[in-house]
JSON list of C-alpha atoms in Angstrom, two decimals:
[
{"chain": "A", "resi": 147, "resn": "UNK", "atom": "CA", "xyz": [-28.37, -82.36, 8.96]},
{"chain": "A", "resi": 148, "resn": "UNK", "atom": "CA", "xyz": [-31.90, -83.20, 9.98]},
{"chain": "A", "resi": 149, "resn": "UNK", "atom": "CA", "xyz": [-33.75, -81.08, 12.22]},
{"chain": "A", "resi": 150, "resn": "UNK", "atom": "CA", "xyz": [-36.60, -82.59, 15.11]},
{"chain": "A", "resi": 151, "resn": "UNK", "atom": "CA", "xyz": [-40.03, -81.87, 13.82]},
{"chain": "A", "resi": 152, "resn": "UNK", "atom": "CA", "xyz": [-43.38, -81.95, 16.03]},
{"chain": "A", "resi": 153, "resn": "UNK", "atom": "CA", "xyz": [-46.42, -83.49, 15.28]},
{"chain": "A", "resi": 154, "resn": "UNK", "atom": "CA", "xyz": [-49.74, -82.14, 17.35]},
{"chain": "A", "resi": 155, "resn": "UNK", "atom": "CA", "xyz": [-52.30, -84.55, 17.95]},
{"chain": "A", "resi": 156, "resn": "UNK", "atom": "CA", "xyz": [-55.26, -83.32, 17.27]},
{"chain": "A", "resi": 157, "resn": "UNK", "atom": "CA", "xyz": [-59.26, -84.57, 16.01]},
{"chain": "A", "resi": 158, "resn": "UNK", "atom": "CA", "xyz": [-59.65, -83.00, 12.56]},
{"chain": "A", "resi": 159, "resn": "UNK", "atom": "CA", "xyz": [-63.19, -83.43, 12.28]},
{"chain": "A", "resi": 160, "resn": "UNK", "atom": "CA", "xyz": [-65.23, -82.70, 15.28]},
{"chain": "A", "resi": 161, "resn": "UNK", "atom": "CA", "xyz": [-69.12, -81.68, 14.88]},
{"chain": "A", "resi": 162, "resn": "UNK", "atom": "CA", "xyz": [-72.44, -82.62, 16.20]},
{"chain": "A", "resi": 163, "resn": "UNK", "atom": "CA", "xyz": [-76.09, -82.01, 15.85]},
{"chain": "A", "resi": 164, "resn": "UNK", "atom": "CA", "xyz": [-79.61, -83.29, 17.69]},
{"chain": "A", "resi": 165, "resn": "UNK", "atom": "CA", "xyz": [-82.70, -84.49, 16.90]},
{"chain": "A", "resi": 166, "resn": "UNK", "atom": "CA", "xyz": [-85.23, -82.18, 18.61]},
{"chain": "A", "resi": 167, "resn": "UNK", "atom": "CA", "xyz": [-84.93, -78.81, 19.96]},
{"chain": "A", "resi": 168, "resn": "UNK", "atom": "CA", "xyz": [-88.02, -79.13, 22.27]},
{"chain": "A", "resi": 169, "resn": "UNK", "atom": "CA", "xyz": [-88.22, -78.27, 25.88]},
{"chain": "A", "resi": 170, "resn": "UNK", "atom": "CA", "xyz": [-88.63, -81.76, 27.98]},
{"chain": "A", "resi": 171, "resn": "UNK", "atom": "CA", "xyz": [-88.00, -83.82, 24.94]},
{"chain": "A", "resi": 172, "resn": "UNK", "atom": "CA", "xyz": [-85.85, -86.56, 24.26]},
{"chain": "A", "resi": 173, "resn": "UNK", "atom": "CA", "xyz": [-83.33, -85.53, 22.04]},
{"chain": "A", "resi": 174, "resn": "UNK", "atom": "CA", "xyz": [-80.64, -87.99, 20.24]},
{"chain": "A", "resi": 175, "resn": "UNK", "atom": "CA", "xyz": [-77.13, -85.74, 20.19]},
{"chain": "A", "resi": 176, "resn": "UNK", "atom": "CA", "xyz": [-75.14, -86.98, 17.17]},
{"chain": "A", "resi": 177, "resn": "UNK", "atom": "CA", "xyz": [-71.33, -86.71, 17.18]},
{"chain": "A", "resi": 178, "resn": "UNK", "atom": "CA", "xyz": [-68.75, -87.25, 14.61]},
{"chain": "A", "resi": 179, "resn": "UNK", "atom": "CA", "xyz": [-64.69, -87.69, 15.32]},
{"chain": "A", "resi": 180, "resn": "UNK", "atom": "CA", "xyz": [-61.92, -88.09, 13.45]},
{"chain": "A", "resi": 181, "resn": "UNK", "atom": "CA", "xyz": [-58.41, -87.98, 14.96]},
{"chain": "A", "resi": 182, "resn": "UNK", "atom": "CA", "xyz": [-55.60, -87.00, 13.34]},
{"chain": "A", "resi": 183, "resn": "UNK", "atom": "CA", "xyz": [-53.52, -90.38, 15.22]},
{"chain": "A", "resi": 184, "resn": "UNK", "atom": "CA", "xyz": [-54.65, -93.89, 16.66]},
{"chain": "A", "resi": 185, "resn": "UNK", "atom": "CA", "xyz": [-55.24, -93.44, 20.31]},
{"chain": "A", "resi": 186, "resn": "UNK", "atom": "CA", "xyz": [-53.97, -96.73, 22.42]},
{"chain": "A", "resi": 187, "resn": "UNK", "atom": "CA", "xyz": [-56.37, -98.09, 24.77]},
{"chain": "A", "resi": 188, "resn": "UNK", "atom": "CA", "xyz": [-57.68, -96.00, 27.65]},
{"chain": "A", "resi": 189, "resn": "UNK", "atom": "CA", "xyz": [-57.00, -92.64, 26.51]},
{"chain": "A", "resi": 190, "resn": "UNK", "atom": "CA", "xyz": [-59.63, -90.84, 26.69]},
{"chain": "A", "resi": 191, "resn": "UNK", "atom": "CA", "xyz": [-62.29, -88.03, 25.00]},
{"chain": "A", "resi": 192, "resn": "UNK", "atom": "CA", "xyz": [-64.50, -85.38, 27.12]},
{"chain": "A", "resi": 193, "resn": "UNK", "atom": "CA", "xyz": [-67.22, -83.45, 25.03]},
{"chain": "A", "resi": 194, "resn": "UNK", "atom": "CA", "xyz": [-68.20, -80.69, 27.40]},
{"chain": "A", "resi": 195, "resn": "UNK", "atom": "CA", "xyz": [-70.60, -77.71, 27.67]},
{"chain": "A", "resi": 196, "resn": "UNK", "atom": "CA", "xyz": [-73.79, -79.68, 26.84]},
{"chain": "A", "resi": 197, "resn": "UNK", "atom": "CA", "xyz": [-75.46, -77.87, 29.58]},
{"chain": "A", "resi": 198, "resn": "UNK", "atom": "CA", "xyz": [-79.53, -77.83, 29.65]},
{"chain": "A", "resi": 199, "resn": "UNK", "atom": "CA", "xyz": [-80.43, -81.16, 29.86]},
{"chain": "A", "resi": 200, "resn": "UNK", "atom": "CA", "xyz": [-81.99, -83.69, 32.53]},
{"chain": "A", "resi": 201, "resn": "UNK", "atom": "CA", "xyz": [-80.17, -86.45, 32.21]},
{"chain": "A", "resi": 202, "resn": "UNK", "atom": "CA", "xyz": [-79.12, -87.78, 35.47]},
{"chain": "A", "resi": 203, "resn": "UNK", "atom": "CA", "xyz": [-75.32, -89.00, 36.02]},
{"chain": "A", "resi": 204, "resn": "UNK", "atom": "CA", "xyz": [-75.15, -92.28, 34.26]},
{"chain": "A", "resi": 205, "resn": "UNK", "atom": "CA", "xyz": [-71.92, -94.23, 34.57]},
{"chain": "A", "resi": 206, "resn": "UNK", "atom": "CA", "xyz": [-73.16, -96.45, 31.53]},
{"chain": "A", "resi": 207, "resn": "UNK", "atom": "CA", "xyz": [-74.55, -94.06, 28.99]},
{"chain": "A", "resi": 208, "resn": "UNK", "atom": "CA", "xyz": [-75.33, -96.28, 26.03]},
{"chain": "A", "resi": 209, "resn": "UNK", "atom": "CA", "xyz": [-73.51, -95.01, 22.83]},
{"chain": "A", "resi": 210, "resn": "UNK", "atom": "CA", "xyz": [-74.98, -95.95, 19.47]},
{"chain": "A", "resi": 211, "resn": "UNK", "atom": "CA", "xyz": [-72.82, -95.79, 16.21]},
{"chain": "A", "resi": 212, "resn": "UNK", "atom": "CA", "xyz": [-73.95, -94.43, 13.39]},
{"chain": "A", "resi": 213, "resn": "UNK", "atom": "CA", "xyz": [-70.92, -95.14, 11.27]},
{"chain": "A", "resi": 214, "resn": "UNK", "atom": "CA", "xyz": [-67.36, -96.51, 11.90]},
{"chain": "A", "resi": 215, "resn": "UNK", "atom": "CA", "xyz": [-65.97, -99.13, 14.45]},
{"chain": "A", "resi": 216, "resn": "UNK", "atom": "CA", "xyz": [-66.99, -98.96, 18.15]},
{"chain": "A", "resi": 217, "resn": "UNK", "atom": "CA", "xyz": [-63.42, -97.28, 19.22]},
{"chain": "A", "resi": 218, "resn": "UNK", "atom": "CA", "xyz": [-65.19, -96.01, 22.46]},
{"chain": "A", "resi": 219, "resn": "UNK", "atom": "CA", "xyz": [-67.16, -99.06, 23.19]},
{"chain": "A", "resi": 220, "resn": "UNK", "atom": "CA", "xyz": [-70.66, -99.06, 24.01]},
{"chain": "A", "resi": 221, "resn": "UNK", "atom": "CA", "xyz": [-70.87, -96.86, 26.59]},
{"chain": "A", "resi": 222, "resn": "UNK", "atom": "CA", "xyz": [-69.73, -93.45, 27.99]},
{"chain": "A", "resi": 223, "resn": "UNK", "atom": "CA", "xyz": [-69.92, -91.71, 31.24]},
{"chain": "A", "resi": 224, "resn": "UNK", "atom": "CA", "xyz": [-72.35, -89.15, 31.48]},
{"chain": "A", "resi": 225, "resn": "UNK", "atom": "CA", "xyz": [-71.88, -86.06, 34.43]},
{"chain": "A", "resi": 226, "resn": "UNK", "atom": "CA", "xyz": [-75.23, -84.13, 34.48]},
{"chain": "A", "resi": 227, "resn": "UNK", "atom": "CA", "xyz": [-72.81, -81.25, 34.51]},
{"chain": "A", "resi": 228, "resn": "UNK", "atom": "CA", "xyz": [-73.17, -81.83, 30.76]},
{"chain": "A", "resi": 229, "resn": "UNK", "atom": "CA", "xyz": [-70.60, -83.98, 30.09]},
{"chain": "A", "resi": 230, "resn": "UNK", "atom": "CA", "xyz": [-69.58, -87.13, 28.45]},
{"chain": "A", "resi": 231, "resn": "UNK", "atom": "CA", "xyz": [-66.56, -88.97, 28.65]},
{"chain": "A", "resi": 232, "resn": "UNK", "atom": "CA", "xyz": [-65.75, -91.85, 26.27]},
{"chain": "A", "resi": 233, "resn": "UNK", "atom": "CA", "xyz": [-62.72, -93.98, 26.90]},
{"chain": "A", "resi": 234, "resn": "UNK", "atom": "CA", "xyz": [-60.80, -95.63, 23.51]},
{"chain": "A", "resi": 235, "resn": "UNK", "atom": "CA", "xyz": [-60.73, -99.53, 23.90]},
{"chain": "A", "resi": 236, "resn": "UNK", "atom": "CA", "xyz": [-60.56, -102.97, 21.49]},
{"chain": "A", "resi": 237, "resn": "UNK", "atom": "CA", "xyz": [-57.63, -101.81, 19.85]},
{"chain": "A", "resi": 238, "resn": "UNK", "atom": "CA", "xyz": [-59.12, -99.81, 17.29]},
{"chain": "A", "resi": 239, "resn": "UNK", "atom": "CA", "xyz": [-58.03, -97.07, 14.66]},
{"chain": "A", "resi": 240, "resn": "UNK", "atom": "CA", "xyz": [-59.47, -93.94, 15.57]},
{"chain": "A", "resi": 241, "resn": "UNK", "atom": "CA", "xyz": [-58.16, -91.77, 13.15]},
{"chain": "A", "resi": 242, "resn": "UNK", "atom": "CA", "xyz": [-61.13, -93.33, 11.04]},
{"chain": "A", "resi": 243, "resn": "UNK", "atom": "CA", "xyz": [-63.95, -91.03, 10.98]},
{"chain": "A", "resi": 244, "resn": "UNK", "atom": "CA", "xyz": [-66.79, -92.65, 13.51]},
{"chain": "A", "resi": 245, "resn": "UNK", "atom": "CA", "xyz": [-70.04, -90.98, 14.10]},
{"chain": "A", "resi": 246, "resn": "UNK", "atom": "CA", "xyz": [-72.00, -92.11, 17.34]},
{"chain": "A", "resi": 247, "resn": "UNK", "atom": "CA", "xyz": [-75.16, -91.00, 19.22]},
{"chain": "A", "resi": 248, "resn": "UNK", "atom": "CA", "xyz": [-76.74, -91.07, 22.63]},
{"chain": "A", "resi": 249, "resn": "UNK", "atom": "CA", "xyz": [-79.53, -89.83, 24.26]},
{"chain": "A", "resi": 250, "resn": "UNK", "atom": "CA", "xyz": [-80.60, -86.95, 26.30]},
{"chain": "A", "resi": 251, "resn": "UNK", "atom": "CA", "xyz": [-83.74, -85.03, 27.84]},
{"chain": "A", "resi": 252, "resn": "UNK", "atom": "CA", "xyz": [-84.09, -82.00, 26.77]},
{"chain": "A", "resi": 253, "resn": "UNK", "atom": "CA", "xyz": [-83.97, -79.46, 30.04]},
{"chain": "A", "resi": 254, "resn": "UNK", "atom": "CA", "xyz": [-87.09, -77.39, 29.87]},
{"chain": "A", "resi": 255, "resn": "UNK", "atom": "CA", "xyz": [-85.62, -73.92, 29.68]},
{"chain": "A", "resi": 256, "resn": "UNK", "atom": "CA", "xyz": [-85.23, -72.64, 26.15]},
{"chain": "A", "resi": 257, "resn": "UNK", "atom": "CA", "xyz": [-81.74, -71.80, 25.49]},
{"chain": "A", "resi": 258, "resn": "UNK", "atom": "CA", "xyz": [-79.51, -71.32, 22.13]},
{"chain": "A", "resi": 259, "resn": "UNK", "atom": "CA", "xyz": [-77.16, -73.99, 21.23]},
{"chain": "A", "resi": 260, "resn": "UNK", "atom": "CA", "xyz": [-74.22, -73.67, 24.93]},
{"chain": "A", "resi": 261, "resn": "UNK", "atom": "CA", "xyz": [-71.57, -74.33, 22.74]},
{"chain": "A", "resi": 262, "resn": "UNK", "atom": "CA", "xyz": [-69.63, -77.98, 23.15]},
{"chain": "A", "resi": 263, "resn": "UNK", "atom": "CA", "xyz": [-65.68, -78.28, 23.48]},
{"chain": "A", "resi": 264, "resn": "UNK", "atom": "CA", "xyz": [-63.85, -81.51, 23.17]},
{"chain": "A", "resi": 265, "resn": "UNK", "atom": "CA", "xyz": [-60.63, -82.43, 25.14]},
{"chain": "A", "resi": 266, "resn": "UNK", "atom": "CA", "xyz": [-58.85, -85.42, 24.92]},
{"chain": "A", "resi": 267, "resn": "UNK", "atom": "CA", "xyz": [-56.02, -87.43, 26.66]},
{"chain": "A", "resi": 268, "resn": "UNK", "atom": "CA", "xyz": [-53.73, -89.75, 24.93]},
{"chain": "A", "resi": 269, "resn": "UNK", "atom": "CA", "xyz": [-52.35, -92.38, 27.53]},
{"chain": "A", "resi": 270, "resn": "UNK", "atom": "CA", "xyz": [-50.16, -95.23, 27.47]},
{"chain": "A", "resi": 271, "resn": "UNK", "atom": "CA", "xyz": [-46.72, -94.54, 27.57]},
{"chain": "A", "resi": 272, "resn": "UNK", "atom": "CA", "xyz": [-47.70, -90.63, 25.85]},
{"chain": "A", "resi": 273, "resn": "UNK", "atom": "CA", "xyz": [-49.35, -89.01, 28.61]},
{"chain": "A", "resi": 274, "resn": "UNK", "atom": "CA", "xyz": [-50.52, -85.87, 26.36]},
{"chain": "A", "resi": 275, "resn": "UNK", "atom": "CA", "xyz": [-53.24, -83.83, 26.71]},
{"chain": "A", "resi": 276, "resn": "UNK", "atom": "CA", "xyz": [-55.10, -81.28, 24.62]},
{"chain": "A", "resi": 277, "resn": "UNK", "atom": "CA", "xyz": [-57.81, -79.11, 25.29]},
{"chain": "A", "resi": 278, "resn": "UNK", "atom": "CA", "xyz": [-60.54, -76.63, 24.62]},
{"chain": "A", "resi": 279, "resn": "UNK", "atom": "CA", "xyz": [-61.32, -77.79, 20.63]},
{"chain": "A", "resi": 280, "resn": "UNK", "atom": "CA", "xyz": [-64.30, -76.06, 19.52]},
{"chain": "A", "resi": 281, "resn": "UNK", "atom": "CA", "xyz": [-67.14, -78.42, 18.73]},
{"chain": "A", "resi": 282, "resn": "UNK", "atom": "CA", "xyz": [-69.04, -77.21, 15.61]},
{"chain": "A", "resi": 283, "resn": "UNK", "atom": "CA", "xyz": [-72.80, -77.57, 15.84]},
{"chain": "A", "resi": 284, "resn": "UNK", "atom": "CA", "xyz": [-75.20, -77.99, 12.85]},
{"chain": "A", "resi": 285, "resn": "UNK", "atom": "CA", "xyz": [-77.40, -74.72, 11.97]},
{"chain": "A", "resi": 286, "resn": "UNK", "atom": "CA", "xyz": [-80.40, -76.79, 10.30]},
{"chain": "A", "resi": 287, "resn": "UNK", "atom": "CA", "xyz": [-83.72, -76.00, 10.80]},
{"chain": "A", "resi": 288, "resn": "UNK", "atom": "CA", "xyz": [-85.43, -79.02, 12.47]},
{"chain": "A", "resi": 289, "resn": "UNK", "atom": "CA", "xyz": [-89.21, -78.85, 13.38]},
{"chain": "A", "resi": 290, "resn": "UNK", "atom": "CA", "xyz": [-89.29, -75.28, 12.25]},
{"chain": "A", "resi": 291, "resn": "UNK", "atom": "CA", "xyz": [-86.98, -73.98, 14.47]},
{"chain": "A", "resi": 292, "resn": "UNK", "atom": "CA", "xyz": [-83.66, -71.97, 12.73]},
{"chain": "A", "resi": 293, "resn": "UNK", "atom": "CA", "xyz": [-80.82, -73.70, 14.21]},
{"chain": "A", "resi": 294, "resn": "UNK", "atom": "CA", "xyz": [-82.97, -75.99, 15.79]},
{"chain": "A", "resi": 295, "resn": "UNK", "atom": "CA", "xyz": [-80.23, -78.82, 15.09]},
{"chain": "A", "resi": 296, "resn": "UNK", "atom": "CA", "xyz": [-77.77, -77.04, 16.84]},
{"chain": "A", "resi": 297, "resn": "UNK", "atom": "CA", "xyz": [-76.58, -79.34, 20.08]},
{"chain": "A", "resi": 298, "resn": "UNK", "atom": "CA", "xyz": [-78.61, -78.53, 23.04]},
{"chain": "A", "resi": 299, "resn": "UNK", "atom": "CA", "xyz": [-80.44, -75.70, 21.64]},
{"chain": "A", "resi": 300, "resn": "UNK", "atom": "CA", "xyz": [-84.01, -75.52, 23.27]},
{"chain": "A", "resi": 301, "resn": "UNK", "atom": "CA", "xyz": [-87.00, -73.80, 22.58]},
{"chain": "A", "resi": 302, "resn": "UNK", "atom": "CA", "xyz": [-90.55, -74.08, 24.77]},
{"chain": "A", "resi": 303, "resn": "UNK", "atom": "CA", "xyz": [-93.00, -75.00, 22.30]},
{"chain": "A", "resi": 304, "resn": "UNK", "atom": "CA", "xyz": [-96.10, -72.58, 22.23]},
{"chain": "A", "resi": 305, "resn": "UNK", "atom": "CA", "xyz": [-98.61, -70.29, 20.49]},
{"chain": "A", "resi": 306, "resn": "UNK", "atom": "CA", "xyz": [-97.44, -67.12, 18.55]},
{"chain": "A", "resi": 307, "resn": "UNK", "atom": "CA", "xyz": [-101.34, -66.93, 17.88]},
{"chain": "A", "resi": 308, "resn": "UNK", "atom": "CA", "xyz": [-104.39, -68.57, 19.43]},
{"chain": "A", "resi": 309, "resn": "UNK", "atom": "CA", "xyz": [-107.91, -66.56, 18.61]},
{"chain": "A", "resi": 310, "resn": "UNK", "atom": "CA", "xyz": [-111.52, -67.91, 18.70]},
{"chain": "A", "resi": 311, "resn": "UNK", "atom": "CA", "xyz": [-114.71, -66.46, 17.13]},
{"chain": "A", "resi": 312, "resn": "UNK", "atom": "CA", "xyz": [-118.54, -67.27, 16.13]},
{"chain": "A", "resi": 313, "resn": "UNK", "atom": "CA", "xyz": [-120.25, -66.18, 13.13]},
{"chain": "A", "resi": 314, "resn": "UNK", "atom": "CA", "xyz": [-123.70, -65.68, 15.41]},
{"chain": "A", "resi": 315, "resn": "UNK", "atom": "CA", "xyz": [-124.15, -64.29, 18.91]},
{"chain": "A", "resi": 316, "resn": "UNK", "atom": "CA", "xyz": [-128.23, -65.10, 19.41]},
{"chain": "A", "resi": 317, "resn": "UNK", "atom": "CA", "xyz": [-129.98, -67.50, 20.98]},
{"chain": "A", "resi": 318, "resn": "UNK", "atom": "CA", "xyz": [-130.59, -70.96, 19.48]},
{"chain": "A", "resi": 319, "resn": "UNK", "atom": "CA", "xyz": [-129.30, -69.70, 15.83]},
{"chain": "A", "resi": 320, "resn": "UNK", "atom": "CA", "xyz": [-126.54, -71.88, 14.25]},
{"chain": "A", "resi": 321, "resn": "UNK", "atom": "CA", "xyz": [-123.22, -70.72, 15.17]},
{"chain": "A", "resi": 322, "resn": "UNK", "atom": "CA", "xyz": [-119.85, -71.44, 13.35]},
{"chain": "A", "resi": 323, "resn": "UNK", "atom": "CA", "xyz": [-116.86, -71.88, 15.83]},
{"chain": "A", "resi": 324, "resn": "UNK", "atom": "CA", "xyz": [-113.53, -70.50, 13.93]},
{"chain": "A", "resi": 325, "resn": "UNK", "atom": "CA", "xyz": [-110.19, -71.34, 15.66]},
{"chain": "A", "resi": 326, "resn": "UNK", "atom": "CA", "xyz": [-107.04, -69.97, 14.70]},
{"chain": "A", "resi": 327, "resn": "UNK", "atom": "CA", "xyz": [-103.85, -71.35, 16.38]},
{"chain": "A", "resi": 328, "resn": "UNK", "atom": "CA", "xyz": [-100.07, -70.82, 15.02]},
{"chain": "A", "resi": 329, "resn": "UNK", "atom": "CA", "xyz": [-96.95, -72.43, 17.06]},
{"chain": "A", "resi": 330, "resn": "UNK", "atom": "CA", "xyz": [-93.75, -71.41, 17.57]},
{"chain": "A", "resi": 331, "resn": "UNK", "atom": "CA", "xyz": [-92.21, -74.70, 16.27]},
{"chain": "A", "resi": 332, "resn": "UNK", "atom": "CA", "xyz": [-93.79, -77.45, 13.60]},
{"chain": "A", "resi": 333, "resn": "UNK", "atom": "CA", "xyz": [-95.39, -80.16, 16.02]},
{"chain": "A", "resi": 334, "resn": "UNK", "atom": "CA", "xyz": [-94.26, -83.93, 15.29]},
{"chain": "A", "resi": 335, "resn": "UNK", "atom": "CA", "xyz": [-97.02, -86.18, 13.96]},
{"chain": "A", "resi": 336, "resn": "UNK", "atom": "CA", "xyz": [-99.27, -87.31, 16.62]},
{"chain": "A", "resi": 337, "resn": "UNK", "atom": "CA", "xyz": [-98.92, -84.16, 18.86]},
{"chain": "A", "resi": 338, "resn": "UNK", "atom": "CA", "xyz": [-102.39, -82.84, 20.20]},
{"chain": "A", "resi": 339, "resn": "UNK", "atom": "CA", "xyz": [-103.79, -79.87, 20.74]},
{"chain": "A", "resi": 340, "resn": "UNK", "atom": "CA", "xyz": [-106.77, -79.28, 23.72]}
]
């Protein structure tokens, strides 16, 4: 006698990362997803808690994919609240890993890394939901910045040390200017300093 046994949906690989932890930047947020199922068309996936940007509401949030088939299409809807919601389409597998990108501005507040969560709905005939799955974020240092890769982590770029001296005080001697500056962070090629 055979008994009933459950299978939970579920994405087994879930994690993310960015590009730049700077305040007023624009940062690319990279995601990867794997489900543990195929999803039929129109179910759909929130990432959540990606508080501390910008970004206005956008409707058509341009997604980018890094790897894998474009199971959410090309575009997601993005709530300034800090979310994004992608919606599966085109009839593809998505329990193939896929890893996609978008882009944000960095909110110019430092913060640490809010945390993301994922939720998903399977529809069709299904109608299942799960939510609250942590969403791991990378702790790479980017731009000199521990954790800096973490997803929405921010830090206001400035001077831990900025000093100025002369090697003469008088009148119409030659005089040596010696500046000393160190930053917080490691600024990007091309960044000035006035």
């Amino acid at each position: 006698m055979g008994g009933l046994g459950t299978f939970v949906g579920t994405y087994t690989e879930r994690n993310s990362s960015q590009s730049s932890p700077l305040a007023g930047g624009s940062n690319t947020i990279t995601v990867t997803l794997e489900a543990n199922l195929d999803l039929p068309d129109g179910s759909t996936v929130t990432l959540s808690g990606l508080t501390g940007t910008q970004t206005p509401s956008n409707a058509s949030l341009p997604i980018s994919y890094v790897s894998g088939s474009a199971v959410y299409g090309t575009e997601g809807v993005w709530n300034a609240n800090g979310s994004l919601v992608l919606t599966v389409c085109c009839g593809l597998n998505t329990s193939s890993a896929v890893v996609i990108s978008f882009e944000v501005v960095n909110g110019d507040v430092g913060q640490e890394s809010p945390g993301a969560v994922l939720d998903f709905y399977i529809g069709g005939t299904v109608n299942y939901a799960v939510s609250g799955l942590s969403m791991p974020t990378s702790s790479a240092t980017i731009l000199g910045v521990v954790g800096g890769a973490g997803v929405l982590k921010i830090v206001v770029a400035g001077f831990d040390e900025r000093r100025m001296g002369q090697s003469n005080p008088l009148v119409n001697g030659s005089n040596t200017f010696t500046v000393t500056l160190t930053t917080n962070v490691e600024l990007p090629d091309g960044s000035t300093v006035t």
